[in-house]
PDB file of C-alpha atoms and ligand atoms in Angstrom:
ATOM      1  CA  MET L   1      13.665  -3.764  15.090  1.00  0.00           C
ATOM      2  CA  LYS L   2      16.078  -2.593  12.464  1.00  0.00           C
ATOM      3  CA  ASN L   3      15.106  -5.451  10.560  1.00  0.00           C
ATOM      4  CA  GLU L   4      11.182  -4.766  10.131  1.00  0.00           C
ATOM      5  CA  LYS L   5       9.934  -5.743   6.666  1.00  0.00           C
ATOM      6  CA  THR L   6       6.866  -4.095   4.724  1.00  0.00           C
ATOM      7  CA  LEU L   7       5.121  -4.874   1.363  1.00  0.00           C
ATOM      8  CA  VAL L   8       4.790  -2.208  -1.009  1.00  0.00           C
ATOM      9  CA  MET L   9       3.213  -3.006  -4.229  1.00  0.00           C
ATOM     10  CA  ILE L  10       3.008  -0.499  -7.359  1.00  0.00           C
ATOM     11  CA  LYS L  11      -0.449  -0.825  -8.468  1.00  0.00           C
ATOM     12  CA  PRO L  12      -0.968  -0.843 -12.239  1.00  0.00           C
ATOM     13  CA  ASP L  13      -1.906   2.917 -12.622  1.00  0.00           C
ATOM     14  CA  GLY L  14       1.668   3.516 -11.127  1.00  0.00           C
ATOM     15  CA  ILE L  15       3.303   1.382 -13.507  1.00  0.00           C
ATOM     16  CA  GLN L  16       1.292   3.055 -16.635  1.00  0.00           C
ATOM     17  CA  ARG L  17       1.739   6.279 -15.289  1.00  0.00           C
ATOM     18  CA  SER L  18       5.540   5.549 -15.509  1.00  0.00           C
ATOM     19  CA  LEU L  19       5.872   6.487 -11.601  1.00  0.00           C
ATOM     20  CA  MET L  20       7.812   3.440 -10.584  1.00  0.00           C
ATOM     21  CA  GLY L  21      10.880   5.514 -10.279  1.00  0.00           C
ATOM     22  CA  GLU L  22       9.342   8.324  -8.606  1.00  0.00           C
ATOM     23  CA  ILE L  23       8.014   5.839  -5.876  1.00  0.00           C
ATOM     24  CA  ILE L  24      11.066   3.878  -5.385  1.00  0.00           C
ATOM     25  CA  LYS L  25      13.115   6.991  -4.787  1.00  0.00           C
ATOM     26  CA  ARG L  26      10.881   8.015  -1.889  1.00  0.00           C
ATOM     27  CA  PHE L  27      11.668   5.055   0.196  1.00  0.00           C
ATOM     28  CA  GLU L  28      15.154   4.887  -0.625  1.00  0.00           C
ATOM     29  CA  ARG L  29      15.964   8.653   0.296  1.00  0.00           C
ATOM     30  CA  VAL L  30      14.216   8.200   3.643  1.00  0.00           C
ATOM     31  CA  GLY L  31      16.826   5.392   4.397  1.00  0.00           C
ATOM     32  CA  LEU L  32      14.824   2.378   3.881  1.00  0.00           C
ATOM     33  CA  LYS L  33      16.416  -0.802   2.194  1.00  0.00           C
ATOM     34  CA  MET L  34      14.835  -2.751  -0.831  1.00  0.00           C
ATOM     35  CA  VAL L  35      15.252  -6.592   0.158  1.00  0.00           C
ATOM     36  CA  ALA L  36      13.200  -8.107  -2.576  1.00  0.00           C
ATOM     37  CA  ALA L  37      10.995  -7.147  -5.780  1.00  0.00           C
ATOM     38  CA  LYS L  38       9.262  -8.700  -8.693  1.00  0.00           C
ATOM     39  CA  MET L  39       6.995  -7.719 -11.285  1.00  0.00           C
ATOM     40  CA  ILE L  40       3.749  -9.594 -11.491  1.00  0.00           C
ATOM     41  CA  VAL L  41       0.177  -9.670 -13.388  1.00  0.00           C
ATOM     42  CA  PRO L  42      -1.726 -10.904 -10.334  1.00  0.00           C
ATOM     43  CA  THR L  43      -4.415 -13.283 -10.673  1.00  0.00           C
ATOM     44  CA  THR L  44      -8.195 -12.188  -9.106  1.00  0.00           C
ATOM     45  CA  GLU L  45      -7.712 -14.854  -6.554  1.00  0.00           C
ATOM     46  CA  GLN L  46      -4.472 -13.794  -5.267  1.00  0.00           C
ATOM     47  CA  ILE L  47      -5.697  -9.885  -4.813  1.00  0.00           C
ATOM     48  CA  GLU L  48      -8.873 -11.420  -2.948  1.00  0.00           C
ATOM     49  CA  LYS L  49      -6.322 -13.337  -0.485  1.00  0.00           C
ATOM     50  CA  HIS L  50      -4.107 -10.353  -0.686  1.00  0.00           C
ATOM     51  CA  TYR L  51      -6.947  -7.936   0.763  1.00  0.00           C
ATOM     52  CA  THR L  52      -8.766 -10.485   3.257  1.00  0.00           C
ATOM     53  CA  LEU L  53      -5.569 -12.003   4.754  1.00  0.00           C
ATOM     54  CA  ASP L  54      -6.774  -9.443   7.845  1.00  0.00           C
ATOM     55  CA  PRO L  55     -10.256 -10.706   8.832  1.00  0.00           C
ATOM     56  CA  GLU L  56     -11.117  -7.141  10.001  1.00  0.00           C
ATOM     57  CA  TRP L  57     -10.157  -5.407   6.503  1.00  0.00           C
ATOM     58  CA  ARG L  58     -13.870  -5.752   5.173  1.00  0.00           C
ATOM     59  CA  ARG L  59     -15.161  -4.046   8.549  1.00  0.00           C
ATOM     60  CA  VAL L  60     -12.428  -1.114   8.757  1.00  0.00           C
ATOM     61  CA  THR L  61     -12.347  -0.100   5.194  1.00  0.00           C
ATOM     62  CA  GLY L  62     -16.099  -0.121   4.685  1.00  0.00           C
ATOM     63  CA  GLU L  63     -16.232   2.027   8.110  1.00  0.00           C
ATOM     64  CA  LYS L  64     -13.382   4.627   6.589  1.00  0.00           C
ATOM     65  CA  THR L  65     -15.103   5.041   3.292  1.00  0.00           C
ATOM     66  CA  ILE L  66     -18.420   5.930   5.502  1.00  0.00           C
ATOM     67  CA  LYS L  67     -16.172   8.234   7.614  1.00  0.00           C
ATOM     68  CA  GLY L  68     -14.880  10.001   4.555  1.00  0.00           C
ATOM     69  CA  TYR L  69     -17.994  10.755   3.133  1.00  0.00           C
ATOM     70  CA  LYS L  70     -19.610  12.217   6.656  1.00  0.00           C
ATOM     71  CA  ASP L  71     -16.168  14.266   7.197  1.00  0.00           C
ATOM     72  CA  LYS L  72     -17.331  16.135   3.931  1.00  0.00           C
ATOM     73  CA  GLY L  73     -21.130  16.344   4.874  1.00  0.00           C
ATOM     74  CA  LEU L  74     -21.822  13.910   2.041  1.00  0.00           C
ATOM     75  CA  GLU L  75     -24.372  10.961   2.209  1.00  0.00           C
ATOM     76  CA  PRO L  76     -22.506   7.607   2.220  1.00  0.00           C
ATOM     77  CA  PRO L  77     -23.496   4.846  -0.484  1.00  0.00           C
ATOM     78  CA  SER L  78     -24.384   2.839   2.155  1.00  0.00           C
ATOM     79  CA  GLU L  79     -24.288   2.763   5.960  1.00  0.00           C
ATOM     80  CA  ASP L  80     -23.519  -0.769   6.036  1.00  0.00           C
ATOM     81  CA  PRO L  81     -19.473  -1.014   5.901  1.00  0.00           C
ATOM     82  CA  LEU L  82     -19.689  -4.575   4.493  1.00  0.00           C
ATOM     83  CA  GLU L  83     -22.082  -3.836   1.727  1.00  0.00           C
ATOM     84  CA  ILE L  84     -19.495  -1.482   0.863  1.00  0.00           C
ATOM     85  CA  THR L  85     -16.467  -3.747   0.924  1.00  0.00           C
ATOM     86  CA  ALA L  86     -18.508  -6.368  -0.992  1.00  0.00           C
ATOM     87  CA  ILE L  87     -18.104  -3.538  -4.176  1.00  0.00           C
ATOM     88  CA  ILE L  88     -14.899  -2.343  -3.283  1.00  0.00           C
ATOM     89  CA  LEU L  89     -13.522  -6.059  -3.141  1.00  0.00           C
ATOM     90  CA  LYS L  90     -14.993  -6.781  -6.682  1.00  0.00           C
ATOM     91  CA  ASN L  91     -13.646  -3.479  -7.884  1.00  0.00           C
ATOM     92  CA  LEU L  92      -9.950  -4.126  -6.632  1.00  0.00           C
ATOM     93  CA  LYS L  93      -9.868  -7.771  -8.225  1.00  0.00           C
ATOM     94  CA  ASN L  94     -10.372  -6.025 -11.771  1.00  0.00           C
ATOM     95  CA  TYR L  95      -7.981  -3.077 -11.276  1.00  0.00           C
ATOM     96  CA  MET L  96      -5.118  -4.880  -9.293  1.00  0.00           C
ATOM     97  CA  SER L  97      -5.521  -7.977 -11.976  1.00  0.00           C
ATOM     98  CA  SER L  98      -5.378  -5.503 -15.171  1.00  0.00           C
ATOM     99  CA  GLY L  99      -1.610  -5.230 -15.523  1.00  0.00           C
ATOM    100  CA  PRO L 100       1.701  -5.652 -14.141  1.00  0.00           C
ATOM    101  CA  VAL L 101       2.238  -4.641 -10.703  1.00  0.00           C
ATOM    102  CA  LEU L 102       5.773  -4.484  -8.684  1.00  0.00           C
ATOM    103  CA  ALA L 103       5.780  -6.193  -5.227  1.00  0.00           C
ATOM    104  CA  MET L 104       8.684  -5.072  -3.025  1.00  0.00           C
ATOM    105  CA  ILE L 105       9.543  -5.522   0.478  1.00  0.00           C
ATOM    106  CA  TRP L 106      11.302  -2.427   2.256  1.00  0.00           C
ATOM    107  CA  GLN L 107      13.489  -2.949   5.507  1.00  0.00           C
ATOM    108  CA  GLY L 108      14.231  -0.580   7.983  1.00  0.00           C
ATOM    109  CA  VAL L 109      13.502   0.368  11.469  1.00  0.00           C
ATOM    110  CA  HIS L 110       9.565   1.295  11.902  1.00  0.00           C
ATOM    111  CA  SER L 111       9.537   0.307   8.268  1.00  0.00           C
ATOM    112  CA  VAL L 112       5.687  -0.405   8.061  1.00  0.00           C
ATOM    113  CA  LYS L 113       4.589   3.373   9.581  1.00  0.00           C
ATOM    114  CA  ILE L 114       6.993   4.810   7.872  1.00  0.00           C
ATOM    115  CA  VAL L 115       6.154   3.609   4.677  1.00  0.00           C
ATOM    116  CA  ARG L 116       2.387   4.424   5.424  1.00  0.00           C
ATOM    117  CA  LYS L 117       3.317   7.990   6.413  1.00  0.00           C
ATOM    118  CA  LEU L 118       5.153   8.560   3.143  1.00  0.00           C
ATOM    119  CA  VAL L 119       2.264   6.827   1.176  1.00  0.00           C
ATOM    120  CA  GLY L 120      -0.446   9.053   2.733  1.00  0.00           C
ATOM    121  CA  GLY L 121      -4.051   8.568   3.388  1.00  0.00           C
ATOM    122  CA  THR L 122      -6.241   6.158   1.116  1.00  0.00           C
ATOM    123  CA  GLU L 123      -8.045   8.930  -0.844  1.00  0.00           C
ATOM    124  CA  PRO L 124      -5.992  10.852  -2.743  1.00  0.00           C
ATOM    125  CA  PHE L 125      -8.378  13.968  -2.685  1.00  0.00           C
ATOM    126  CA  THR L 126      -7.529  14.252   1.349  1.00  0.00           C
ATOM    127  CA  SER L 127      -4.055  12.806   1.520  1.00  0.00           C
ATOM    128  CA  ASP L 128      -1.526  14.960   2.607  1.00  0.00           C
ATOM    129  CA  VAL L 129       0.704  17.171   0.268  1.00  0.00           C
ATOM    130  CA  GLY L 130       4.198  15.829   0.199  1.00  0.00           C
ATOM    131  CA  THR L 131       2.577  12.215   0.380  1.00  0.00           C
ATOM    132  CA  ILE L 132       3.188  10.171  -2.740  1.00  0.00           C
ATOM    133  CA  ARG L 133      -0.884   9.693  -3.153  1.00  0.00           C
ATOM    134  CA  GLY L 134      -1.024  13.335  -2.532  1.00  0.00           C
ATOM    135  CA  ASP L 135       1.470  14.627  -4.892  1.00  0.00           C
ATOM    136  CA  TYR L 136       0.990  12.401  -7.983  1.00  0.00           C
ATOM    137  CA  VAL L 137      -2.526  11.522  -8.111  1.00  0.00           C
ATOM    138  CA  ILE L 138      -6.351  13.089  -8.150  1.00  0.00           C
ATOM    139  CA  ASP L 139      -9.229  10.702  -7.138  1.00  0.00           C
ATOM    140  CA  SER L 140     -11.986  10.582  -4.857  1.00  0.00           C
ATOM    141  CA  TYR L 141     -14.514   7.946  -2.998  1.00  0.00           C
ATOM    142  CA  GLN L 142     -16.812  10.185  -4.647  1.00  0.00           C
ATOM    143  CA  LEU L 143     -15.688   9.664  -8.249  1.00  0.00           C
ATOM    144  CA  SER L 144     -14.554   6.117  -8.073  1.00  0.00           C
ATOM    145  CA  ASP L 145     -18.061   5.006  -6.398  1.00  0.00           C
ATOM    146  CA  GLN L 146     -19.831   7.212  -9.388  1.00  0.00           C
ATOM    147  CA  ASP L 147     -17.672   5.661 -11.932  1.00  0.00           C
ATOM    148  CA  ASN L 148     -18.018   2.017  -9.846  1.00  0.00           C
ATOM    149  CA  ARG L 149     -14.468   1.345  -9.976  1.00  0.00           C
ATOM    150  CA  SER L 150     -11.539   1.342  -7.332  1.00  0.00           C
ATOM    151  CA  ILE L 151      -9.587   4.538  -6.162  1.00  0.00           C
ATOM    152  CA  ARG L 152      -6.566   4.652  -8.002  1.00  0.00           C
ATOM    153  CA  ASN L 153      -3.900   5.624  -5.645  1.00  0.00           C
ATOM    154  CA  LEU L 154      -0.833   4.105  -7.228  1.00  0.00           C
ATOM    155  CA  VAL L 155       0.624   2.455  -4.371  1.00  0.00           C
ATOM    156  CA  HIS L 156      -0.511  -0.537  -1.784  1.00  0.00           C
ATOM    157  CA  ALA L 157       1.503  -0.432   1.757  1.00  0.00           C
ATOM    158  CA  SER L 158       0.888  -2.834   4.551  1.00  0.00           C
ATOM    159  CA  GLY L 159      -1.126  -1.391   7.292  1.00  0.00           C
ATOM    160  CA  SER L 160       0.605  -2.959  10.353  1.00  0.00           C
ATOM    161  CA  VAL L 161       3.411  -5.151  11.215  1.00  0.00           C
ATOM    162  CA  GLU L 162       1.284  -8.346  11.566  1.00  0.00           C
ATOM    163  CA  GLU L 163      -0.441  -7.518   7.733  1.00  0.00           C
ATOM    164  CA  ALA L 164       2.974  -7.001   6.654  1.00  0.00           C
ATOM    165  CA  ASN L 165       4.272 -10.474   7.640  1.00  0.00           C
ATOM    166  CA  MET L 166       1.052 -11.914   6.095  1.00  0.00           C
ATOM    167  CA  GLU L 167       1.453 -10.375   2.968  1.00  0.00           C
ATOM    168  CA  ILE L 168       5.228 -10.924   2.300  1.00  0.00           C
ATOM    169  CA  GLU L 169       4.244 -14.465   2.826  1.00  0.00           C
ATOM    170  CA  HIS L 170       1.339 -14.155   0.492  1.00  0.00           C
ATOM    171  CA  TRP L 171       3.645 -12.583  -2.230  1.00  0.00           C
ATOM    172  CA  PHE L 172       7.177 -13.925  -1.787  1.00  0.00           C
ATOM    173  CA  LYS L 173       9.177 -17.264  -1.142  1.00  0.00           C
ATOM    174  CA  PRO L 174      11.508 -16.947   1.799  1.00  0.00           C
ATOM    175  CA  GLU L 175      14.498 -17.429  -1.111  1.00  0.00           C
ATOM    176  CA  GLU L 176      13.243 -14.258  -2.808  1.00  0.00           C
ATOM    177  CA  ILE L 177      14.301 -12.238   0.179  1.00  0.00           C
ATOM    178  CA  ILE L 178      18.123 -10.911   0.267  1.00  0.00           C
ATOM    179  CA  ASP L 179      19.708 -10.459   3.431  1.00  0.00           C
ATOM    180  CA  TYR L 180      22.506  -8.051   2.810  1.00  0.00           C
ATOM    181  CA  ARG L 181      24.115  -4.570   3.976  1.00  0.00           C
ATOM    182  CA  VAL L 182      24.287  -1.409   2.529  1.00  0.00           C
ATOM    183  CA  VAL L 183      26.753   0.935   3.962  1.00  0.00           C
ATOM    184  CA  GLN L 184      24.464   3.976   4.782  1.00  0.00           C
ATOM    185  CA  GLU L 185      23.096   1.312   7.584  1.00  0.00           C
ATOM    186  CA  GLN L 186      26.443   2.182   9.652  1.00  0.00           C
ATOM    187  CA  VAL L 187      25.385   5.906   9.678  1.00  0.00           C
ATOM    188  CA  LEU L 188      21.507   5.374  10.344  1.00  0.00           C
ATOM    189  CA  TYR L 189      22.169   2.457  13.191  1.00  0.00           C
ATOM    190  CA  ASP L 190      25.662   1.868  14.451  1.00  0.00           C
ATOM    191  CA  PRO L 191      25.458   3.361  18.123  1.00  0.00           C
ATOM    192  CA  THR L 192      29.161   3.606  17.971  1.00  0.00           C
ATOM    193  CA  VAL L 193      29.462   6.135  14.940  1.00  0.00           C
ATOM    194  CA  SER L 194      31.270   9.212  15.274  1.00  0.00           C
ATOM    195  CA  GLY L 195      32.386  12.022  13.527  1.00  0.00           C
ATOM    196  CA  LYS L 196      36.063  11.220  14.391  1.00  0.00           C
TER     197      LYS L 196
HETATM  198  P1  LIG A   1      -5.051   1.341   1.902  1.00  0.00           P
HETATM  199  O1  LIG A   1      -4.715   0.850   0.595  1.00  0.00           O
HETATM  200  O2  LIG A   1      -4.900   2.801   2.214  1.00  0.00           O
HETATM  201  O3  LIG A   1      -4.579   0.729   2.815  1.00  0.00           O
HETATM  202  P2  LIG A   1      -7.652   0.175   2.166  1.00  0.00           P
HETATM  203  O4  LIG A   1      -7.018  -1.236   2.672  1.00  0.00           O
HETATM  204  O5  LIG A   1      -8.731   0.446   3.313  1.00  0.00           O
HETATM  205  O6  LIG A   1      -6.993   1.337   1.824  1.00  0.00           O
HETATM  206  O7  LIG A   1      -8.409  -0.034   1.012  1.00  0.00           O
HETATM  207  C1  LIG A   1      -7.669  -0.917  -0.027  1.00  0.00           C
HETATM  208  C2  LIG A   1      -7.769  -0.213  -1.555  1.00  0.00           C
HETATM  209  O8  LIG A   1      -9.024  -0.280  -1.945  1.00  0.00           O
HETATM  210  C3  LIG A   1      -7.337   1.173  -1.336  1.00  0.00           C
HETATM  211  O9  LIG A   1      -6.286   1.706  -1.834  1.00  0.00           O
HETATM  212  C4  LIG A   1      -8.107   1.662  -2.794  1.00  0.00           C
HETATM  213  O10 LIG A   1      -7.628   1.419  -4.054  1.00  0.00           O
HETATM  214  C5  LIG A   1      -9.531   0.765  -2.771  1.00  0.00           C
HETATM  215  N1  LIG A   1     -10.569   1.324  -2.211  1.00  0.00           N
HETATM  216  C6  LIG A   1     -10.854   1.435  -0.774  1.00  0.00           C
HETATM  217  N2  LIG A   1     -12.005   2.202  -0.128  1.00  0.00           N
HETATM  218  C7  LIG A   1     -12.425   2.460  -1.589  1.00  0.00           C
HETATM  219  C8  LIG A   1     -14.005   3.073  -2.154  1.00  0.00           C
HETATM  220  N3  LIG A   1     -14.457   3.606  -1.027  1.00  0.00           N
HETATM  221  N4  LIG A   1     -13.987   3.005  -3.127  1.00  0.00           N
HETATM  222  C9  LIG A   1     -13.225   2.812  -4.056  1.00  0.00           C
HETATM  223  N5  LIG A   1     -11.856   2.043  -3.861  1.00  0.00           N
HETATM  224  C10 LIG A   1     -11.766   1.808  -2.468  1.00  0.00           C
HETATM  225 MG1  LIG A   2      -5.052  -1.528   3.407  1.00  0.00          MG
END
């Protein structure tokens, strides 16, 4: 449990806006440990594979977009989730391969959910204040769809432990993942620690 890993990627907009340090700081300060990192310019094939590792992604993401529109009393561009994700995927391939990204693995207890909480909801317009997407960027489904592009939300984070395991295998070789200790782990996890 203490070794749960999640895949995080600082997207091209995060790099172009010089937000790498701010984003990394948020994962560090909560107590997570970085166990792998590399900068890459992804190919469109790598991006398509990344987003379709989970066979449910097309349906879930399409449904989330439709709900995002309806919650604001707006008409979604289509009622068919798969029609929506076909466009999203095409735009993601352009966006995510447009320049370098920083792929990282963060480790720690409940790392998948903790990182998602720190990252915030997909749409920066409605993601909570205090989250990375809520604090550092403005964008909405409406604007990105009107301009026929991806939502620019700075960072990708795995949505579940299963997704994290598939994504880690997709982006990293086992030997690129480093097993090491940091001193704070004793305070975070050692059950015998006391003030004496
Ligand atoms: P998340 O990154 O929060 O897990 P998804 O997996 O649902 O979100 O979608 C992947 C990425 O696709 C999002 O981070 C965003 O960049 C983009 N995206 C999702 N839905 C839309 C949409 N309706 N319009 C434009 N881009 C979208
Ligand atoms: Mg996702």
